[in-house]
PDB file of C-alpha atoms in Angstrom:
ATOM      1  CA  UNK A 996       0.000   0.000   0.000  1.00  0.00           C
ATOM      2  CA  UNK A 997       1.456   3.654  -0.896  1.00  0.00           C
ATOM      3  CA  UNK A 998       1.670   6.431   1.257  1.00  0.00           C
ATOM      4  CA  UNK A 999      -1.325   8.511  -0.114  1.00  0.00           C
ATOM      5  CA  UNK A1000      -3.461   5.262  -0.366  1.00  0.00           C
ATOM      6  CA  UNK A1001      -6.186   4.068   2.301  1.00  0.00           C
ATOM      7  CA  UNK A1002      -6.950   0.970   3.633  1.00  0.00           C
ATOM      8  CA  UNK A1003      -9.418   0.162   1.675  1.00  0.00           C
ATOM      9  CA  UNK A1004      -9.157   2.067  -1.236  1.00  0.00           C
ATOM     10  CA  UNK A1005      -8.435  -0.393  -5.049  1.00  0.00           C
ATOM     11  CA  UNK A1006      -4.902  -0.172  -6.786  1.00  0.00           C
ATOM     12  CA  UNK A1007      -5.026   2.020  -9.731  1.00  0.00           C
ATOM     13  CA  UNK A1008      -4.893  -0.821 -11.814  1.00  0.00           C
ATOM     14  CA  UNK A1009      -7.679  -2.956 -10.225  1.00  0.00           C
ATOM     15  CA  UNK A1010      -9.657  -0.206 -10.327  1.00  0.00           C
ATOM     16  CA  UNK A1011      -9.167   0.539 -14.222  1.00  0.00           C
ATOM     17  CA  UNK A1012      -9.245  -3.790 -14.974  1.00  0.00           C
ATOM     18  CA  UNK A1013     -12.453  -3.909 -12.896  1.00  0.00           C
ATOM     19  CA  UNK A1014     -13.621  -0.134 -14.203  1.00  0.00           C
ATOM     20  CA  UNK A1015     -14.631   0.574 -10.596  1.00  0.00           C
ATOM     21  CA  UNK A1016     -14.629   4.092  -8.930  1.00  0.00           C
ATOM     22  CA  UNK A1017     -10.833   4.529  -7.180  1.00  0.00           C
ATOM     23  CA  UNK A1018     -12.006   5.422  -3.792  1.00  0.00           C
ATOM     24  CA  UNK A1019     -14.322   2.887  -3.030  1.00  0.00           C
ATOM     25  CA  UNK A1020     -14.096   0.171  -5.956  1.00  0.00           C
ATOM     26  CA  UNK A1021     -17.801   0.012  -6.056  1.00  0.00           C
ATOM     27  CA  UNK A1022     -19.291   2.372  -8.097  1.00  0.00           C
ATOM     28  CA  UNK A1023     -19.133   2.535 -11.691  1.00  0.00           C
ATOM     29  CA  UNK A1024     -16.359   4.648 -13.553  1.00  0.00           C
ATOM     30  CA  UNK A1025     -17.952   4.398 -16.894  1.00  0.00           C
ATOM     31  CA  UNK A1026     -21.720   5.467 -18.261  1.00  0.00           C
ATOM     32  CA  UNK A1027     -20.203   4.506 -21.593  1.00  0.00           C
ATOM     33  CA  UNK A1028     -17.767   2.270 -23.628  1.00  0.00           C
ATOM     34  CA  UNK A1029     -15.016   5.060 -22.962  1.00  0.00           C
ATOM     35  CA  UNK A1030     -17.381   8.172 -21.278  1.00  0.00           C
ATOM     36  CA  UNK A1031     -16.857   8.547 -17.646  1.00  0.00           C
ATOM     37  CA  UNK A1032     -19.827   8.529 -15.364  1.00  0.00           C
ATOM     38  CA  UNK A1033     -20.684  12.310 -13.603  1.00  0.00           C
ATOM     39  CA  UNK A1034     -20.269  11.081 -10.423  1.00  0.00           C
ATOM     40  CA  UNK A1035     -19.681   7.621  -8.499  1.00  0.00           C
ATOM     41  CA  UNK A1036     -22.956   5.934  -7.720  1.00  0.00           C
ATOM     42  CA  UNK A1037     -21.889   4.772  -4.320  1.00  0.00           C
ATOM     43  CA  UNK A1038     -19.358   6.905  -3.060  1.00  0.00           C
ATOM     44  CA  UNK A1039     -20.245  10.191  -5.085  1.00  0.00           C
ATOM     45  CA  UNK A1040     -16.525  11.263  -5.936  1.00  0.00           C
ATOM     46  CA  UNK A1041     -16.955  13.731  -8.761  1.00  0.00           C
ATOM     47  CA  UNK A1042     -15.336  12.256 -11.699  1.00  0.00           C
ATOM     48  CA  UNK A1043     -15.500  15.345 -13.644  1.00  0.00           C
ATOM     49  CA  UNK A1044     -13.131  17.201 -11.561  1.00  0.00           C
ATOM     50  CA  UNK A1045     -10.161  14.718 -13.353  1.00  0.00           C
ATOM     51  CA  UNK A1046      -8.693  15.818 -16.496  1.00  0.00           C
ATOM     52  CA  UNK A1047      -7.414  12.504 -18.234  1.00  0.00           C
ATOM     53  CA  UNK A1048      -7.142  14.432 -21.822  1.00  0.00           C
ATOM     54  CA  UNK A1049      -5.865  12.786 -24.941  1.00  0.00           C
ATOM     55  CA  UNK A1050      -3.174  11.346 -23.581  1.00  0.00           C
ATOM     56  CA  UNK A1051      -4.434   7.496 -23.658  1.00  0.00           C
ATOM     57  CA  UNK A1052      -5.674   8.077 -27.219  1.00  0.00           C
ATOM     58  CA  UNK A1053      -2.190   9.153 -28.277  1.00  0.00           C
ATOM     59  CA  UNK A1054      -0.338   6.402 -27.330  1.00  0.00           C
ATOM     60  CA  UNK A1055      -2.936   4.089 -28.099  1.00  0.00           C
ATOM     61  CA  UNK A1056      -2.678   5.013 -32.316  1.00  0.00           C
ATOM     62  CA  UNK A1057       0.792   4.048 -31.959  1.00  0.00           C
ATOM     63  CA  UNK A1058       0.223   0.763 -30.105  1.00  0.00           C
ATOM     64  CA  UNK A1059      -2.412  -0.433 -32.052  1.00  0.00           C
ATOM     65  CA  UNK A1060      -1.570   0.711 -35.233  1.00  0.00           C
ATOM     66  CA  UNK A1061       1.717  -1.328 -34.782  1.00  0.00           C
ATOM     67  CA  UNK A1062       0.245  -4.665 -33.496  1.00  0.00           C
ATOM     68  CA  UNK A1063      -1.997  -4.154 -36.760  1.00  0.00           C
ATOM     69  CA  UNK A1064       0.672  -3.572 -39.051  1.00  0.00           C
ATOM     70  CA  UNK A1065       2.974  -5.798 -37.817  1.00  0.00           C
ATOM     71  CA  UNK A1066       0.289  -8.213 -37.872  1.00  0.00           C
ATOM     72  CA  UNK A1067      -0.714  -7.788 -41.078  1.00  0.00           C
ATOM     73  CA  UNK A1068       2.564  -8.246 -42.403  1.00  0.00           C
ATOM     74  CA  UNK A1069       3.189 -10.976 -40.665  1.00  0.00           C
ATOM     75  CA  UNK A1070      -0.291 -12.856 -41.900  1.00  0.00           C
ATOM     76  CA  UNK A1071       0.696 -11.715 -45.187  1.00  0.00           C
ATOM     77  CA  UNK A1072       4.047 -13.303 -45.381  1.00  0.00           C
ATOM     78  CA  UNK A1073       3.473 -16.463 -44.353  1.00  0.00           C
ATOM     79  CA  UNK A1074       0.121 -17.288 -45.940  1.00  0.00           C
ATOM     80  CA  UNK A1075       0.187 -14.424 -48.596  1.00  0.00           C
ATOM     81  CA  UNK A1076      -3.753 -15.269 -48.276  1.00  0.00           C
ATOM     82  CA  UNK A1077      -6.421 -12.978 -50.576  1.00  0.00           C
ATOM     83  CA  UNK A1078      -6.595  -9.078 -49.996  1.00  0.00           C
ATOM     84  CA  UNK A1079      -9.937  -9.865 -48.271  1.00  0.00           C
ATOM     85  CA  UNK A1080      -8.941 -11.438 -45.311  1.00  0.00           C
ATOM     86  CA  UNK A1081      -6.449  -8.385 -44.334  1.00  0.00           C
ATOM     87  CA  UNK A1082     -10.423  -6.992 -43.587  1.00  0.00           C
ATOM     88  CA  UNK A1083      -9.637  -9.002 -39.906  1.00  0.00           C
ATOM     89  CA  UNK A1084      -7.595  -5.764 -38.832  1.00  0.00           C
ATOM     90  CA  UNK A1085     -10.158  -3.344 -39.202  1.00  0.00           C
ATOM     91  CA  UNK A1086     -12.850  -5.162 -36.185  1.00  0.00           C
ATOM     92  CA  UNK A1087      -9.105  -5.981 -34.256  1.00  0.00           C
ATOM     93  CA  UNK A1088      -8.050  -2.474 -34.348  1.00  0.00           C
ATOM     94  CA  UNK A1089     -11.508  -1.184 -33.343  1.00  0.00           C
ATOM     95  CA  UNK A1090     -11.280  -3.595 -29.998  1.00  0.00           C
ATOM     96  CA  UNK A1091      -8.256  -3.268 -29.157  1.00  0.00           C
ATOM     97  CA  UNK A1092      -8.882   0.511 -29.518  1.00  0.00           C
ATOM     98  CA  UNK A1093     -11.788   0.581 -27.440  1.00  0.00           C
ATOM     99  CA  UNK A1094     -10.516  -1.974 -25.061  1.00  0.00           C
ATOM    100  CA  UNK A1095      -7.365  -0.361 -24.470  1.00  0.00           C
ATOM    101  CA  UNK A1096      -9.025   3.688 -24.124  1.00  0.00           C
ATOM    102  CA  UNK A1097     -11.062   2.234 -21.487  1.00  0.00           C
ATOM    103  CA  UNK A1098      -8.204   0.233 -19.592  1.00  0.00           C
ATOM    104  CA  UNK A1099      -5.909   3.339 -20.107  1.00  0.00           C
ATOM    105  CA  UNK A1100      -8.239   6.012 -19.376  1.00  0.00           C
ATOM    106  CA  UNK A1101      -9.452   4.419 -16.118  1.00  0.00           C
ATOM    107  CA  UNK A1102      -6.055   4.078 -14.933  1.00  0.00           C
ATOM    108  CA  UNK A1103      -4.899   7.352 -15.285  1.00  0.00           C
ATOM    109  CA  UNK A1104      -8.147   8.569 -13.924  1.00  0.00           C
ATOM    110  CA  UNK A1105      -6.968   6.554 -10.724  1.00  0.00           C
ATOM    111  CA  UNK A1106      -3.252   7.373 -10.766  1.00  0.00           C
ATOM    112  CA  UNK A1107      -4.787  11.430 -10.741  1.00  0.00           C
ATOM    113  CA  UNK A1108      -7.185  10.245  -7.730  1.00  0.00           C
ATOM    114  CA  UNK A1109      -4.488   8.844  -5.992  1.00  0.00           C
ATOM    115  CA  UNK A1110      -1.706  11.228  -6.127  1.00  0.00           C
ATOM    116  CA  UNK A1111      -4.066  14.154  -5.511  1.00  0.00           C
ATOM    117  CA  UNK A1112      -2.946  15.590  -9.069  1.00  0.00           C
ATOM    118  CA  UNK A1113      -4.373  18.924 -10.122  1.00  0.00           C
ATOM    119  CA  UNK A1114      -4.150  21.632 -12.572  1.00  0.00           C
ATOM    120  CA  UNK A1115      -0.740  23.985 -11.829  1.00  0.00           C
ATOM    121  CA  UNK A1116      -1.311  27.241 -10.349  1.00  0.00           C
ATOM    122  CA  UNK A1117       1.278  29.954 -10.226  1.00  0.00           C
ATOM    123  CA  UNK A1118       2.295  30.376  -6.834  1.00  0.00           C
ATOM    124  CA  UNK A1119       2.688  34.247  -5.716  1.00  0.00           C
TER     125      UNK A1119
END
């Protein structure tokens, strides 16, 4: 357990795997596929107050685009099947898009939580 961290309070990354509110792991973090609830249903921490930004998408175009690729490559050298099937990495690239906004989003939604983090302010 870290220093910042309650007793009962999830990990970060429980809480984005199980896509459960950070401070008490029970309440919903999503209302959507990758939209974040308001508010926690049981707890009622204001998820709005966390600014996850574009970060997870970011990183995710180059992860997925290069397990596509790289898969498609692959698949094509060593079967060299019809143009068709490369269709595969369109629904593959969609989930592991989706899959992997929601995973990273959550997470850094909890990491904020859990390290307090908020916008700078200029200290006079």
């Amino acid at each position: 357990m870290t220093s910042g961290q309650q007793a009962d309070e999830p990990s970060s990354l429980s809480s984005a795997i199980t896509g459960r509110c950070p401070r008490c792991g029970k309440g919903p973090l999503f209302s959507g596929w990758v939209s974040f609830a308001p508010r926690c249903a049981n707890c009622r921490l204001d998820f709005s107050a966390f600014n996850v930004g574009d970060g997870p998408a970011a990183f995710l175009i180059f992860i997925v685009g290069t397990i596509t690729v790289i898969g498609a490559l692959l698949l094509d050298g060593a079967f060299e099947p019809p143009w068709w099937v490369h269709l595969v990495w369109a629904p593959v690239a969609a989930v592991l898009t989706i899959g992997g906004l929601r995973l990273s989003k959550a997470w850094l939604l909890a990491q904020e939580y859990k390290h307090r983090a908020r916008e700078g302010r200029i200290a006079e």
